Short mmCIF file of C-alpha atoms in Angstrom, two decimals:
data_model
loop_
_atom_site.label_atom_id
_atom_site.label_comp_id
_atom_site.label_asym_id
_atom_site.label_seq_id
_atom_site.Cartn_x
_atom_site.Cartn_y
_atom_site.Cartn_z
CA MET A 185 42.90 45.05 -5.81
CA SER A 186 41.55 49.05 -6.27
CA PHE A 187 37.76 49.23 -8.19
CA CYS A 188 39.32 50.66 -10.68
CA CYS A 189 41.42 47.68 -11.29
CA TRP A 190 37.98 45.24 -11.62
CA CYS A 191 36.42 48.09 -13.78
CA CYS A 192 39.31 46.95 -16.09
CA ILE A 193 39.08 43.33 -15.98
CA ILE A 194 35.42 43.11 -15.95
CA SER A 195 35.52 45.41 -19.24
CA ARG A 196 38.19 43.04 -20.81
CA VAL A 197 35.92 40.44 -20.06
CA ILE A 198 33.22 41.46 -21.45
CA SER A 199 35.19 42.63 -24.37
CA VAL A 200 35.68 39.09 -25.02
CA LEU A 201 32.43 38.02 -24.67
CA ALA A 202 31.11 40.31 -27.49
CA ILE A 203 34.02 39.39 -29.66
CA LEU A 204 32.76 35.78 -29.15
CA LEU A 205 29.03 36.26 -29.25
CA VAL A 206 29.71 37.94 -32.50
CA SER A 207 32.09 35.32 -33.65
CA SER A 208 29.07 32.15 -32.76
CA VAL A 209 26.44 34.39 -34.18
CA GLY A 210 28.76 35.15 -37.71
CA GLN A 211 29.53 31.26 -37.96
CA ALA A 212 26.00 30.16 -37.15
CA GLN A 213 24.11 31.44 -40.55
CA PHE A 214 26.77 30.06 -42.28
CA THR A 215 27.26 25.59 -42.78
CA THR A 216 30.10 23.89 -41.99
CA ASP A 217 31.49 24.50 -45.68
CA GLY A 218 30.50 28.48 -45.33
CA PHE A 219 27.41 28.02 -47.29
CA PRO A 220 24.47 30.20 -45.73
CA TYR A 221 22.00 28.66 -44.61
CA GLN A 222 19.27 31.75 -45.45
CA VAL A 223 20.28 33.26 -48.77
CA PHE A 224 19.69 37.03 -49.43
CA SER A 225 18.16 38.95 -46.28
CA ASN A 226 14.88 38.91 -43.80
CA SER A 227 13.06 41.40 -45.77
CA SER A 228 13.87 39.61 -49.58
CA ALA A 229 10.83 38.98 -51.06
CA TRP A 230 11.96 35.35 -51.91
CA ASN A 231 11.98 35.06 -47.40
CA GLN A 232 8.69 36.54 -47.49
CA LEU A 233 6.13 33.67 -45.80
CA ILE A 234 1.92 34.26 -48.07
CA PRO A 235 0.30 37.13 -45.92
CA SER A 236 -2.84 35.75 -44.64
CA GLY A 237 -4.29 38.22 -46.33
CA ALA A 238 -2.86 37.46 -49.98
CA THR A 239 -6.30 37.48 -52.55
CA VAL A 240 -6.43 34.46 -55.54
CA GLU A 241 -6.50 36.00 -58.63
CA PRO A 242 -9.94 36.19 -60.33
CA LEU A 243 -9.00 34.14 -63.27
CA SER A 244 -6.63 31.85 -61.43
CA ALA A 245 -9.06 28.69 -62.61
CA SER A 246 -8.64 30.06 -66.50
CA MET A 247 -4.66 30.40 -66.25
CA LEU A 248 -4.29 27.27 -64.13
CA LEU A 249 -6.47 24.97 -67.17
CA LEU A 250 -4.23 27.15 -69.88
CA ILE A 251 -1.12 26.56 -68.39
CA LYS A 252 -2.44 22.14 -68.27
CA ASN A 253 -3.74 22.58 -72.06
CA SER A 254 -0.15 23.91 -73.17
CA GLN A 255 1.51 21.10 -71.38
CA THR A 256 1.99 17.22 -71.48
CA THR A 257 1.88 17.15 -67.90
CA ASN A 258 -1.16 17.79 -65.17
CA GLY A 259 1.18 19.01 -62.45
CA LEU A 260 4.66 20.51 -62.26
CA SER A 261 7.87 18.99 -63.67
CA PHE A 262 11.61 20.08 -62.49
CA ALA A 263 14.17 20.74 -63.89
CA TYR A 264 17.13 19.08 -61.75
CA TYR A 265 19.36 17.82 -64.75
CA GLN A 266 19.01 20.17 -67.18
CA TRP A 267 17.65 23.71 -67.92
CA THR A 268 18.84 24.13 -64.59
CA ALA A 269 22.21 25.09 -62.87
CA PRO A 270 25.07 23.58 -60.64
CA LEU A 271 26.07 25.27 -57.33
CA HIS A 272 29.85 25.90 -57.26
CA ASN A 273 30.99 27.32 -53.36
CA VAL A 274 34.37 27.60 -53.80
CA ASP A 275 36.67 29.73 -51.10
CA SER A 276 38.60 31.94 -53.23
CA THR A 277 41.80 32.00 -51.06
CA THR A 278 42.73 28.69 -51.64
CA PHE A 279 43.78 28.70 -55.96
CA THR A 280 44.84 31.47 -57.61
CA THR A 281 43.17 30.91 -61.25
CA ARG A 282 41.39 33.87 -62.37
CA ILE A 283 38.91 34.23 -65.35
CA ASN A 284 37.78 36.25 -67.73
CA ILE A 285 34.57 36.75 -69.63
CA TYR A 286 33.03 38.05 -72.56
CA GLN A 287 29.82 39.15 -73.92
CA PRO A 288 29.38 37.05 -77.25
CA GLN A 289 26.74 39.03 -78.91
CA GLY A 290 27.95 42.51 -79.29
CA GLU A 291 26.43 43.60 -76.42
CA PHE A 292 27.13 45.52 -72.74
CA TYR A 293 26.71 44.07 -69.95
CA HIS A 294 24.21 45.80 -67.28
CA ASN A 295 25.85 48.74 -66.12
CA SER A 296 25.69 47.57 -62.01
CA VAL A 297 28.59 45.20 -63.93
CA ASP A 298 29.73 46.71 -66.56
CA PRO A 299 30.36 50.51 -66.16
CA LEU A 300 33.23 51.36 -68.08
CA ASN A 301 30.48 49.39 -71.04
CA THR A 302 33.73 47.14 -72.05
CA GLY A 303 32.07 43.56 -72.64
CA GLN A 304 34.02 42.09 -70.32
CA ILE A 305 34.60 41.16 -66.76
CA LEU A 306 37.85 40.75 -65.98
CA ASN A 307 39.40 38.69 -62.91
CA LEU A 308 37.08 36.35 -61.43
CA PRO A 309 37.90 33.95 -59.26
CA VAL A 310 36.22 31.11 -60.66
CA PRO A 311 38.49 27.77 -60.83
CA SER A 312 38.63 26.43 -64.12
CA THR A 313 37.36 23.37 -63.62
CA VAL A 314 33.71 24.52 -63.10
CA ASN A 315 30.94 23.83 -65.92
CA PRO A 316 27.38 24.99 -66.31
CA ASP A 317 24.22 23.33 -66.92
CA PRO A 318 24.12 21.02 -70.25
CA MET A 319 22.01 23.12 -71.84
CA ALA A 320 21.64 25.76 -74.26
CA ASP A 321 20.69 28.10 -71.39
CA GLY A 322 24.21 27.45 -70.01
CA HIS A 323 23.79 28.35 -66.10
CA MET A 324 25.74 28.47 -63.42
CA ILE A 325 26.30 29.91 -60.13
CA VAL A 326 29.33 30.19 -58.08
CA TYR A 327 29.41 31.27 -54.56
CA ASP A 328 32.85 33.07 -53.31
CA ARG A 329 32.35 31.75 -48.98
CA ALA A 330 35.44 33.71 -48.64
CA THR A 331 33.67 37.33 -49.67
CA TYR A 332 29.91 35.80 -49.54
CA THR A 333 29.45 36.76 -52.71
CA PHE A 334 27.63 35.11 -55.57
CA TYR A 335 28.04 34.81 -59.35
CA GLU A 336 25.86 34.05 -61.79
CA PHE A 337 26.03 33.85 -65.36
CA SER A 338 24.30 32.88 -68.28
CA ARG A 339 24.81 30.71 -71.68
CA PHE A 340 28.19 30.22 -70.04
CA ILE A 341 30.93 29.04 -72.64
CA TRP A 342 34.83 28.11 -71.98
CA GLN A 343 36.49 29.25 -74.71
CA ASN A 344 40.46 28.59 -72.64
CA SER A 345 41.69 27.71 -69.67
CA THR A 346 41.16 32.01 -68.73
CA TRP A 347 38.47 32.92 -70.99
CA ALA A 348 34.26 32.16 -71.16
CA SER A 349 32.13 33.73 -72.90
CA ALA A 350 28.94 34.55 -71.33
CA THR A 351 25.23 36.02 -72.62
CA ARG A 352 24.80 38.01 -68.68
CA PHE A 353 26.66 37.86 -65.80
CA ASP A 354 25.57 39.09 -62.03
CA ARG A 355 27.60 39.53 -58.80
CA PHE A 356 25.45 40.20 -55.58
CA GLN A 357 26.62 39.78 -52.15
CA TYR A 358 24.57 36.53 -50.31
CA ASP A 359 22.55 39.04 -47.86
CA VAL A 360 21.11 41.66 -49.88
CA SER A 361 17.56 41.73 -51.26
CA GLY A 362 17.78 39.73 -54.60
CA SER A 363 15.68 41.71 -56.87
CA TYR A 364 16.28 44.48 -58.63
CA PRO A 365 13.76 47.67 -60.21
CA ALA A 366 12.05 46.91 -63.15
CA PHE A 367 12.57 48.14 -66.72
CA ASN A 368 14.12 52.07 -67.37
CA ALA A 369 14.41 51.98 -63.37
CA GLY A 370 16.87 49.72 -63.47
CA GLY A 371 19.98 51.03 -65.79
CA SER A 372 20.37 52.13 -69.09
CA ARG A 373 20.49 48.88 -69.76
CA TRP A 374 17.66 46.93 -67.64
CA TRP A 375 17.34 44.19 -70.97
CA MET A 376 20.64 42.89 -68.77
CA ARG A 377 19.56 42.89 -65.81
CA ALA A 378 20.27 39.79 -64.12
CA VAL A 379 21.01 36.09 -66.19
CA ARG A 380 17.35 34.87 -65.46
CA GLY A 381 14.33 35.57 -68.08
CA ALA A 382 12.43 37.35 -65.46
CA GLY A 383 15.43 39.97 -64.85
CA SER A 384 16.08 37.59 -61.23
CA THR A 385 18.74 35.87 -59.37
CA PHE A 386 19.46 32.03 -59.97
CA ILE A 387 19.84 31.36 -56.41
CA GLY A 388 17.03 32.78 -55.49
CA GLY A 389 14.15 29.80 -55.55
CA LEU A 390 16.84 27.51 -56.24
CA ILE A 391 16.28 24.15 -54.39
CA ARG A 392 19.56 23.20 -52.88
CA TRP A 393 20.68 19.80 -51.85
CA ASP A 394 22.27 20.94 -48.31
CA GLU A 395 19.05 22.47 -47.31
CA LEU A 396 16.71 20.03 -48.80
CA VAL A 397 18.43 16.63 -48.44
CA VAL A 398 20.95 17.50 -45.52
CA ARG A 399 18.96 19.51 -43.50
CA GLY A 400 15.61 18.64 -44.33
CA GLU A 401 13.64 21.97 -44.73
CA LEU A 402 13.01 24.65 -47.12
CA ASN A 403 12.11 28.25 -45.67
CA HIS A 404 12.01 30.39 -48.76
CA VAL A 405 9.56 30.94 -51.93
CA LEU A 406 10.18 28.33 -55.04
CA ALA A 407 11.46 29.23 -58.53
CA MET A 408 9.00 28.26 -61.32
CA SER A 409 9.34 28.61 -64.26
CA GLY A 410 5.70 28.35 -66.95
CA PRO A 411 4.92 27.64 -70.33
CA VAL A 412 2.26 30.61 -71.48
CA ASN A 413 3.71 33.26 -69.50
CA ARG A 414 2.84 36.72 -70.16
CA MET A 415 3.92 39.95 -72.28
CA ARG A 416 0.91 41.96 -71.93
CA LYS A 417 -2.99 41.05 -71.26
CA THR A 418 -4.51 43.07 -74.27
CA GLU A 419 -3.39 43.73 -77.29
CA SER A 420 -3.45 47.21 -77.63
CA PRO A 421 -3.40 47.92 -73.21
CA GLY A 422 -0.89 50.84 -74.36
CA TYR A 423 2.01 49.38 -73.65
CA THR A 424 4.06 46.55 -74.67
CA TYR A 425 5.28 44.29 -71.29
CA GLU A 426 3.82 43.70 -68.54
CA LEU A 427 5.69 41.78 -65.25
CA CYS A 428 4.99 41.82 -61.43
CA SER A 429 7.60 43.31 -59.06
CA PRO A 430 9.98 42.95 -57.20
CA VAL A 431 11.01 39.34 -58.20
CA SER A 432 10.06 40.58 -61.48
CA SER A 433 12.82 43.09 -63.24
CA ARG A 434 12.00 42.14 -67.22
CA THR A 435 10.27 39.63 -68.77
CA ASP A 436 10.73 37.08 -71.43
CA GLY A 437 7.37 35.63 -71.68
CA TRP A 438 5.40 36.03 -75.70
CA TYR A 439 2.06 35.71 -75.15
CA VAL A 440 -1.21 37.92 -74.72
CA GLY A 441 -3.55 36.96 -73.20
CA THR A 442 -5.90 37.91 -69.64
CA ASN A 443 -5.09 34.06 -68.41
CA THR A 444 -1.57 33.92 -68.70
CA VAL A 445 0.75 34.56 -65.58
CA MET A 446 3.27 37.55 -65.55
CA GLU A 447 6.73 37.03 -64.86
CA GLY A 448 7.27 37.49 -60.92
CA GLN A 449 4.02 36.61 -60.15
CA ARG A 450 3.62 33.62 -57.18
CA ILE A 451 1.65 30.29 -57.12
CA ARG A 452 0.75 28.60 -54.37
CA LEU A 453 -0.29 24.77 -53.18
CA ASN A 454 -4.18 25.60 -52.29
CA PRO A 455 -4.14 25.45 -48.35
CA SER A 456 -6.88 23.07 -48.24
CA PHE A 457 -4.33 20.23 -49.88
CA ASN A 458 -3.93 17.59 -47.41
CA VAL A 459 -0.47 17.61 -47.11
CA ASN A 460 -0.19 14.26 -45.15
CA SER A 461 -1.43 12.62 -47.94
CA LEU A 462 2.09 12.46 -48.97
CA THR A 463 3.93 9.55 -47.95
CA GLY A 464 7.15 11.24 -49.08
CA THR A 465 8.99 13.13 -46.70
CA LYS A 466 10.82 15.44 -49.42
CA ALA A 467 7.66 15.51 -51.26
CA ARG A 468 5.75 16.57 -48.04
CA ILE A 469 8.60 19.81 -46.89
CA ILE A 470 8.22 20.90 -50.94
CA ALA A 471 4.14 20.91 -50.56
CA ARG A 472 4.23 22.30 -47.33
CA THR A 473 6.29 25.41 -49.05
CA LEU A 474 4.42 25.35 -51.44
CA GLN A 475 1.57 25.86 -49.27
CA LEU A 476 3.45 29.08 -47.07
CA TYR A 477 5.66 30.80 -49.64
CA GLY A 478 4.45 29.08 -52.91
CA ALA A 479 6.42 29.99 -55.96
CA TYR A 480 7.35 33.04 -58.28
CA VAL A 481 7.47 32.15 -62.23
CA VAL A 482 10.73 33.68 -63.14
CA ASP A 483 11.18 31.76 -66.41
CA ASN A 484 9.42 29.87 -69.98
CA SER A 485 9.98 26.60 -70.23
CA VAL A 486 8.11 23.22 -72.35
CA ASP A 487 6.17 22.72 -68.62
CA ALA A 488 5.56 24.47 -65.65
CA SER A 489 8.68 23.64 -63.74
CA LEU A 490 10.55 23.46 -60.91
CA TYR A 491 13.91 24.39 -60.44
CA PHE A 492 16.42 21.92 -58.39
CA GLU A 493 19.83 22.74 -57.87
CA ASN A 494 21.93 20.18 -60.43
CA LYS A 495 24.19 17.89 -59.19
CA GLY A 496 25.87 16.12 -61.89
CA GLY A 497 24.80 13.19 -63.96
CA ASN A 498 21.63 12.73 -66.32
CA TYR A 499 17.56 11.72 -65.82
CA ALA A 500 18.67 7.75 -64.07
CA THR A 501 22.14 9.04 -62.45
CA SER A 502 21.68 12.43 -61.00
CA PRO A 503 22.17 12.12 -57.32
CA TRP A 504 18.49 13.59 -57.21
CA ALA A 505 17.01 10.62 -59.14
CA SER A 506 17.34 8.80 -55.36
CA PHE A 507 14.85 9.92 -53.84
CA ALA A 508 12.52 9.73 -57.45
CA SER A 509 9.39 8.38 -55.56
CA ASP A 510 9.45 10.58 -52.68
CA ILE A 511 9.68 13.76 -54.21
CA GLY A 512 7.92 12.70 -57.40
CA GLN A 513 5.20 12.79 -55.24
CA ILE A 514 4.65 16.46 -55.63
CA GLN A 515 4.92 15.13 -59.73
CA ALA A 516 1.15 13.83 -59.18
CA ILE A 517 -0.46 17.24 -57.48
CA THR A 518 -2.93 18.20 -60.29
CA LEU A 519 -2.46 21.82 -61.48
CA ASP A 520 -6.11 22.13 -60.63
CA ASN A 521 -4.86 22.58 -56.48
CA TYR A 522 -2.44 25.35 -56.86
CA GLN A 523 -3.96 29.07 -57.07
CA VAL A 524 -2.31 31.39 -58.50
CA LEU A 525 -1.84 34.65 -56.51
CA THR A 526 -3.22 38.02 -57.33
CA CYS A 527 -0.01 40.34 -58.09
CA ASP A 528 -0.40 43.68 -55.95
CA THR A 529 3.00 45.82 -57.33
CA PRO A 530 2.49 45.13 -61.70
CA VAL A 531 4.41 47.06 -63.87
CA THR A 532 3.95 47.87 -67.47
CA LYS A 533 6.41 49.36 -70.18
#
């Protein structure tokens, strides 16, 4: 066999190996049911460990005391069967249904998803069998594994089998940054961006069943709500709104005070807290995540709460309830064990 033939064979072998390598890497990024192991890019704010040089907000203790005095508990609560969002993992190549949504308040959706100002989004690959969270906010997440696309909705209400109303809508690929520019920098209808009160994605920071229960891991910043989120620090600072970028692109905080927490600001469990004092395996995972990654404040609520994927059921019948004695240990960690971190990138309007 000539030297050229050997070169040809070797070249083909290398090509096949390269294809197999790329294929294996691509498959390794997703679970067996097609969901990404990591949501958002490596550089996303949601995937960053707390820097070793992170500083604690000088008023951290006062901020946490205000939260404590504004709610019924002295720890974090959980949103798991209501006031959170279900996650529907679908494959649009396996069904022909396409639905349409409209904005019911006379607004247009954000210009990134509604550039023609129609107030409608047509032909969405969403099965007519999926439903949102049962409470008024009606949040819902749909992931299409055929196109690697997330669709998120707020106040989603079915009108018939092909039409639904939704006050806000967002669409993005699984490997984007997961953050948006703040206020006017985010477009002409910046207040319509994303589906959370902070103008952030809902999948960001959500504690998912497939990661905590199936794989026993959490490798990202968590999402949390707060009862006294900041509108601005003083009555007359020369601006109306204040937030912490890049996670927050707008704010629905309405408290005024220097001891209030900005939406987009990060809170962590004190690194000195002894995680091994917790007996629950899942509680230790969550606690360690709160130490290493922390949680971003992204919405308002009666009590400061972490968000879990809504798996259906109620307070007692949700699949999460079977781990109450384990995960519930997080709720016993009092707020004075947490720290509010300094926001390095505040934005005002």
